[in-house]
Coordinates of C-alpha atoms in Angstrom, one line a residue:
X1 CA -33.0 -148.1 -136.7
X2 CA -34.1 -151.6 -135.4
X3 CA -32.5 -151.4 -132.1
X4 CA -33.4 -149.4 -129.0
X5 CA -31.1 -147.9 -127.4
X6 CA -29.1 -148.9 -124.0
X7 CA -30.3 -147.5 -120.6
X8 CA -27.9 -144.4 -120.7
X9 CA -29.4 -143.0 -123.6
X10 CA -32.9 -143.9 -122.5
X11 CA -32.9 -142.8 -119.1
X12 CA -30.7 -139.9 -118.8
X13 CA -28.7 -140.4 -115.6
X14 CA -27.2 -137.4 -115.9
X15 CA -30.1 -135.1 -116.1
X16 CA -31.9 -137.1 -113.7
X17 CA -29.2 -136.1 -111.4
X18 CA -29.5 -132.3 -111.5
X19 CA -32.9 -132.8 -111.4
X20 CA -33.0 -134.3 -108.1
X21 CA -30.1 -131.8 -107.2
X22 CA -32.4 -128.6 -108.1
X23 CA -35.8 -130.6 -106.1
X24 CA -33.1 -130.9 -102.7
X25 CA -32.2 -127.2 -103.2
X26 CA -35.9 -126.3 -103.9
X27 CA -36.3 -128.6 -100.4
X28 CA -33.8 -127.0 -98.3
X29 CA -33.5 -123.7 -99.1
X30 CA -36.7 -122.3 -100.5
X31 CA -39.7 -125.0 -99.1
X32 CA -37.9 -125.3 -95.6
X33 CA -36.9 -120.7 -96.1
X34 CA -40.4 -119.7 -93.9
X35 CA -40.0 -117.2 -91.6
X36 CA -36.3 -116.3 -91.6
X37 CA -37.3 -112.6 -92.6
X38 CA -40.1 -110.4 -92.9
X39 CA -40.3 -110.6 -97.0
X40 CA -40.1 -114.3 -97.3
X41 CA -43.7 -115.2 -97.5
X42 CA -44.8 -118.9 -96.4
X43 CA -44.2 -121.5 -99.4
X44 CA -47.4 -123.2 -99.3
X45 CA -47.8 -127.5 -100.0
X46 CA -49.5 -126.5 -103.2
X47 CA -46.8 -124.6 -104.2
X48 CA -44.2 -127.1 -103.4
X49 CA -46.1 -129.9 -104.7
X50 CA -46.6 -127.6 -108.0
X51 CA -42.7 -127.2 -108.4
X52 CA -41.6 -130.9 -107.7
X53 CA -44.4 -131.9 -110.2
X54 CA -42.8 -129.4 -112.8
X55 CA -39.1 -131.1 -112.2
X56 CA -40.7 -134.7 -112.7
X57 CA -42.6 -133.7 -115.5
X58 CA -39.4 -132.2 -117.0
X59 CA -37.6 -135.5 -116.6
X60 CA -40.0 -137.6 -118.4
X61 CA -39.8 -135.3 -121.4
X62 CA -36.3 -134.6 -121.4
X63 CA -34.7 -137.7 -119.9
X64 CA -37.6 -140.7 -120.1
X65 CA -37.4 -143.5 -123.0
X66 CA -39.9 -140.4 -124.2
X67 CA -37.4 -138.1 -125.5
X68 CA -35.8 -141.4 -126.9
X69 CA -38.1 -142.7 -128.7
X70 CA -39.5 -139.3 -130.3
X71 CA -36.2 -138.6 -131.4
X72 CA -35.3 -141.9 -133.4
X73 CA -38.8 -143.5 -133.9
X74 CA -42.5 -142.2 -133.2
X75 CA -42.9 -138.3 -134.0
X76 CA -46.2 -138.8 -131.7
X77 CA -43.8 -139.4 -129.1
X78 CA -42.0 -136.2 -129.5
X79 CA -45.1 -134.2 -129.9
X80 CA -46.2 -135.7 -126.3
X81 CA -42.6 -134.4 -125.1
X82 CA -43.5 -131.0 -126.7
X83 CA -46.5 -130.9 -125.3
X84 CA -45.0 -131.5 -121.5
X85 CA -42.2 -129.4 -121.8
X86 CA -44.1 -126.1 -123.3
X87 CA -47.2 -126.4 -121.7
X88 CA -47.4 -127.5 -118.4
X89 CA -43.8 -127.7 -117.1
X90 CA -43.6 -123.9 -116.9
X91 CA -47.1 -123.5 -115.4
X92 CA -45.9 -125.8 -112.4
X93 CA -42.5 -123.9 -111.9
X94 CA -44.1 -120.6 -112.0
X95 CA -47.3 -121.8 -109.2
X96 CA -43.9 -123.3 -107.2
X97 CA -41.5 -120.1 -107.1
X98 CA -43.1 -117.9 -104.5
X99 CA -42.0 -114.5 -105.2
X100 CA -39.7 -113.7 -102.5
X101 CA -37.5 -116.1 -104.8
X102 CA -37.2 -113.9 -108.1
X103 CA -37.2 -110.6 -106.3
X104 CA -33.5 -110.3 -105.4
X105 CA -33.3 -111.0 -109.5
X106 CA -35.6 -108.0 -110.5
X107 CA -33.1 -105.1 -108.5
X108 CA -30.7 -106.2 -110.9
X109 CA -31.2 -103.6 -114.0
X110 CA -29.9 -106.2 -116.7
X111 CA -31.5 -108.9 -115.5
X112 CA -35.1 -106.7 -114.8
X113 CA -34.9 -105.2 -118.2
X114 CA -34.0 -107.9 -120.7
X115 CA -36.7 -110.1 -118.6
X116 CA -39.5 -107.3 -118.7
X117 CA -39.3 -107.7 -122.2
X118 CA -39.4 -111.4 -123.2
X119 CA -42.2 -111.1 -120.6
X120 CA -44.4 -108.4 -122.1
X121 CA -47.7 -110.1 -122.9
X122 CA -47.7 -109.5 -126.9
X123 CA -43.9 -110.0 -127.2
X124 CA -43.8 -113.1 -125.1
X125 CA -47.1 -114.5 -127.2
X126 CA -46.2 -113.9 -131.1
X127 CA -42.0 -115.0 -129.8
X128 CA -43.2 -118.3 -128.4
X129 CA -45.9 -119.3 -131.0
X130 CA -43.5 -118.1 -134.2
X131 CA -40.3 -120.2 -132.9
X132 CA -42.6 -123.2 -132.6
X133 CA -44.1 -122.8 -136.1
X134 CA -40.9 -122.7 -137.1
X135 CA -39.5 -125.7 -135.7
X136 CA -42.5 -127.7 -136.6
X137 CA -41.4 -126.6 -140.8
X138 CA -40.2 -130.1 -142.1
X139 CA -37.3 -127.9 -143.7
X140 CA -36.2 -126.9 -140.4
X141 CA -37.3 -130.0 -138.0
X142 CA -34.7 -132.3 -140.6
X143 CA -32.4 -130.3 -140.2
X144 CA -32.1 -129.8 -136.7
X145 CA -32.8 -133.4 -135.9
X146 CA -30.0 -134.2 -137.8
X147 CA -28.0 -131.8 -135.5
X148 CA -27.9 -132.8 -131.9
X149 CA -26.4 -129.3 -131.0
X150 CA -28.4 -127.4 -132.9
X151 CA -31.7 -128.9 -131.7
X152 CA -30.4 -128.7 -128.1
X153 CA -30.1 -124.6 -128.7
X154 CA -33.3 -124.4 -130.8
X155 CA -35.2 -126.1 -127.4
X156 CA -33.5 -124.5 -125.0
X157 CA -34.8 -121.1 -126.6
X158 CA -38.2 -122.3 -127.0
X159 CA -38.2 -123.0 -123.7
X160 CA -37.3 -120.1 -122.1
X161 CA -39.9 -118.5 -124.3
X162 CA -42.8 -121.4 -123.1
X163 CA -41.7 -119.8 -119.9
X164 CA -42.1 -115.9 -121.0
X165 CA -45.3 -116.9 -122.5
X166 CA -47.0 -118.2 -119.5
X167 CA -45.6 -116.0 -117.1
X168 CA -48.3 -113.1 -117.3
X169 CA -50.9 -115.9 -116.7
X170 CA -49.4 -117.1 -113.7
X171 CA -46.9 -114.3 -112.3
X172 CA -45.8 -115.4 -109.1
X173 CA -44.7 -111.6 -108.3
X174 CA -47.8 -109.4 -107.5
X175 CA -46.2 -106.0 -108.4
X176 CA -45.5 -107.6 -112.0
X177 CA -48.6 -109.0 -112.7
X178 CA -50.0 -106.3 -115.2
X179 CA -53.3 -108.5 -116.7
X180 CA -56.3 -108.5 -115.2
X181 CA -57.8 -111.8 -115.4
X182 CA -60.4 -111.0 -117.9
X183 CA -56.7 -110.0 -119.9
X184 CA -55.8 -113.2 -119.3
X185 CA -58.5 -115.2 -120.4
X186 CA -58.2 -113.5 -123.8
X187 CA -54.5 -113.6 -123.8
X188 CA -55.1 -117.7 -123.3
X189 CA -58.1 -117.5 -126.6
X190 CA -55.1 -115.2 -128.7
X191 CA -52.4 -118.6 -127.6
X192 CA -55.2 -121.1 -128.9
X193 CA -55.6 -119.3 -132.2
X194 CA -51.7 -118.8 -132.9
X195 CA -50.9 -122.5 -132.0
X196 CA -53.8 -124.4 -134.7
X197 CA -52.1 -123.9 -138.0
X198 CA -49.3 -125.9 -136.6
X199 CA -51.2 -128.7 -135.5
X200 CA -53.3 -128.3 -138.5
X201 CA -50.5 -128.7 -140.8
X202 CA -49.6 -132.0 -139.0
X203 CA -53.4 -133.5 -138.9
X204 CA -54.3 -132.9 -142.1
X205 CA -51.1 -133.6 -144.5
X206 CA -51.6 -136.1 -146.6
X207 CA -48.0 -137.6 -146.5
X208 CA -45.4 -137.7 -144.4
X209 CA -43.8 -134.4 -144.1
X210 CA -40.8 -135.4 -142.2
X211 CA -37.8 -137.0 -143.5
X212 CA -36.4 -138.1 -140.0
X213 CA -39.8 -140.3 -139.7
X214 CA -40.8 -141.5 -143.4
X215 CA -38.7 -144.9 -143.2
X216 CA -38.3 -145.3 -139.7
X217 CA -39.1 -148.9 -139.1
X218 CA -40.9 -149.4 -135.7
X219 CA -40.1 -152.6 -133.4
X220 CA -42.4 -151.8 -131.0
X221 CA -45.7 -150.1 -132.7
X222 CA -48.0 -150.8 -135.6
X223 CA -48.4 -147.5 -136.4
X224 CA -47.7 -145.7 -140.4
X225 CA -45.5 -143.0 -140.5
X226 CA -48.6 -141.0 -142.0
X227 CA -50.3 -142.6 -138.7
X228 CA -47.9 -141.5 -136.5
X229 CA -47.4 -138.0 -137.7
X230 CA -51.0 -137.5 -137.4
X231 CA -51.5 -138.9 -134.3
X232 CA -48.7 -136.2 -132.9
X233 CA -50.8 -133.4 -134.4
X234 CA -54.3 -134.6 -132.8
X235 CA -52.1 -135.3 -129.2
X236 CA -50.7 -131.6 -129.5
X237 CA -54.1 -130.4 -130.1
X238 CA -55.9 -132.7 -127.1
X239 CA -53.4 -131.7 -124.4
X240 CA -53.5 -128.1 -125.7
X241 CA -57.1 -127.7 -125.5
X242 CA -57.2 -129.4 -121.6
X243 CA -54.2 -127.5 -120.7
X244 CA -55.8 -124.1 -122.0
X245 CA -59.8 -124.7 -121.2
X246 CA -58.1 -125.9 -117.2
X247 CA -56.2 -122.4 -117.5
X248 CA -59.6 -120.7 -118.3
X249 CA -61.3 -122.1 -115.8
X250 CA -58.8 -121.5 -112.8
X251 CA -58.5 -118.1 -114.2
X252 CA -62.7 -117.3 -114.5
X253 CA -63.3 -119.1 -111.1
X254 CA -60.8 -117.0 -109.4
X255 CA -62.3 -113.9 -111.1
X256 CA -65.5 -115.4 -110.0
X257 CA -64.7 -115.6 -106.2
X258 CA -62.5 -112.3 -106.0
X259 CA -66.0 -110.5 -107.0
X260 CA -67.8 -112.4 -105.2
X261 CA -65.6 -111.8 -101.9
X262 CA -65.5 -108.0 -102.7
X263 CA -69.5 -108.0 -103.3
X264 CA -69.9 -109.1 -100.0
X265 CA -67.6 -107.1 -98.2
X266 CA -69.3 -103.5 -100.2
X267 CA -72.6 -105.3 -99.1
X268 CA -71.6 -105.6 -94.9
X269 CA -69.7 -101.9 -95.5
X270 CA -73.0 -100.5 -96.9
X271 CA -75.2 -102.3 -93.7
X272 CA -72.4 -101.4 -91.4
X273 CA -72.9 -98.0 -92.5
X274 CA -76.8 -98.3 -92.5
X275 CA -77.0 -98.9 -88.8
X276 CA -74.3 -96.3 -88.1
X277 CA -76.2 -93.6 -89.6
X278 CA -79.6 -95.3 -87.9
X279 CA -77.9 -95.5 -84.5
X280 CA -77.2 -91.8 -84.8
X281 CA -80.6 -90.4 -85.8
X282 CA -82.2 -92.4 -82.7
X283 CA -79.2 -90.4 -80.3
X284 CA -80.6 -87.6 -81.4
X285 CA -84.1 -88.3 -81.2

């Protein structure tokens, strides 16, 4: 593997295509949808910024010289793409989709049920974290890297569980958002524990564990093998910890202000209430 390949392969055309397809129907039928009925809620520039972020971000792990490169060369490159993909691509679609989009899904019984279970905070958490465990078993990762069918069903299906995982975090739907964000913060700790042995695995092996990347040869990068398989396992374990300790912190400071907001409003209640009960004794003085 000397030679890199030609721009089809490294660019994706293709994907890049319904990628900009899904950000025009995004555009012009939920971003530009305000108003037209009482349930559609506004979609906010956060929220639209949030979703076209989660399409570009999905493009450079799926369809940049990323997904390339990881594949036939640098295993640190396809831990980066794992680490887009799983972890922060779902959080942007799911701050992007304001509710008013999924709730015509949810009155469909099939469709309510089979999601209300991938979505269930336990099942979603132990389905996601296992399936990548898995994947990262040299056994299994040769095998389906060896299989360009295979590995497209094995991502596809952790994907759609990164998505189930992070959905009680950030549940776009208000009536389906059963944690409370003290629940959340310790569903985020439970995520951080279940994802180290992987990473761990990958740090701290002391020779390559991968058949795919042992004789690669490298035009481009003075890295090892043993180099580049560890450097994947400390980038998994970087972006992991800034992608969980930012979800913390949103989480905390929005607990934070929500009491502080209701503090203050039981505070002016209780004066309001002071003065009320004043104002009557002096009437009848």
């Amino acid at each position: 593997m000397n030679q890199i390949g030609g721009f089809f392969e490294m660019w994706n055309p293709v994907l890049l295509l319904v990628v900009v397809v899904v950000g025009y129907v995004y555009r012009r039928f939920v971003a530009k949808g305000n108003g037209k009925s009482a349930e559609v809620e506004p979609v906010t520039v956060v929220q639209q910024l949030s979703f076209y972020s989660g399409l570009v971000l999905f493009y450079i792990g799926q369809g940049s010289p990323i997904n390339y490169i990881g594949h036939h060369y640098l295993f640190s490159m396809h831990m980066l793409q794992q680490t887009v993909l799983y972890l922060i691509v779902p959080i942007c679609f799911w701050l992007g989709t304001p509710a008013w989009v999924l709730r015509p899904l949810m009155r469909n019984v099939v469709f309510r049920g089979l999601f209300s279970f991938f979505s269930r905070p336990l099942i979603a958490l132990f389905l996601f974290n296992m399936l990548f465990s898995i994947y990262h078993m040299p056994l299994v990762m040769d095998n389906l890297m060896r299989n360009d069918l295979a590995l497209l069903g094995y991502h596809t299906v952790l994907l759609f569980t990164a998505f189930m995982m992070w959905f009680p975090v950030f549940c776009p739907i208000p009536e389906l958002n059963s944690l409370n964000d003290l629940k959340k913060m310790a569903y985020i700790f439970g995520n951080g524990i279940l994802l180290t042995p992987a990473c761990a695995l990958i740090i701290f092996a002391d020779s390559v564990i991968y058949d795919m990347y042992a004789n690669v040869t490298v035009p481009f990068a003075h890295l090892s093998p043993l180099d580049d398989q560890q450097l994947g396992g400390v980038i998994m374990k970087i972006i992991q910890e800034i992608v969980y300790g930012a979800t913390l912190a949103y989480i905390f400071f929005r607990w934070y202000r929500r009491e502080r907001k209701e503090d203050a409003e039981l505070e002016a209640l209780e004066n309001q209430e002071s003065m009320n009960n004043q104002g009557g004794n002096w009437n009848r003085a």
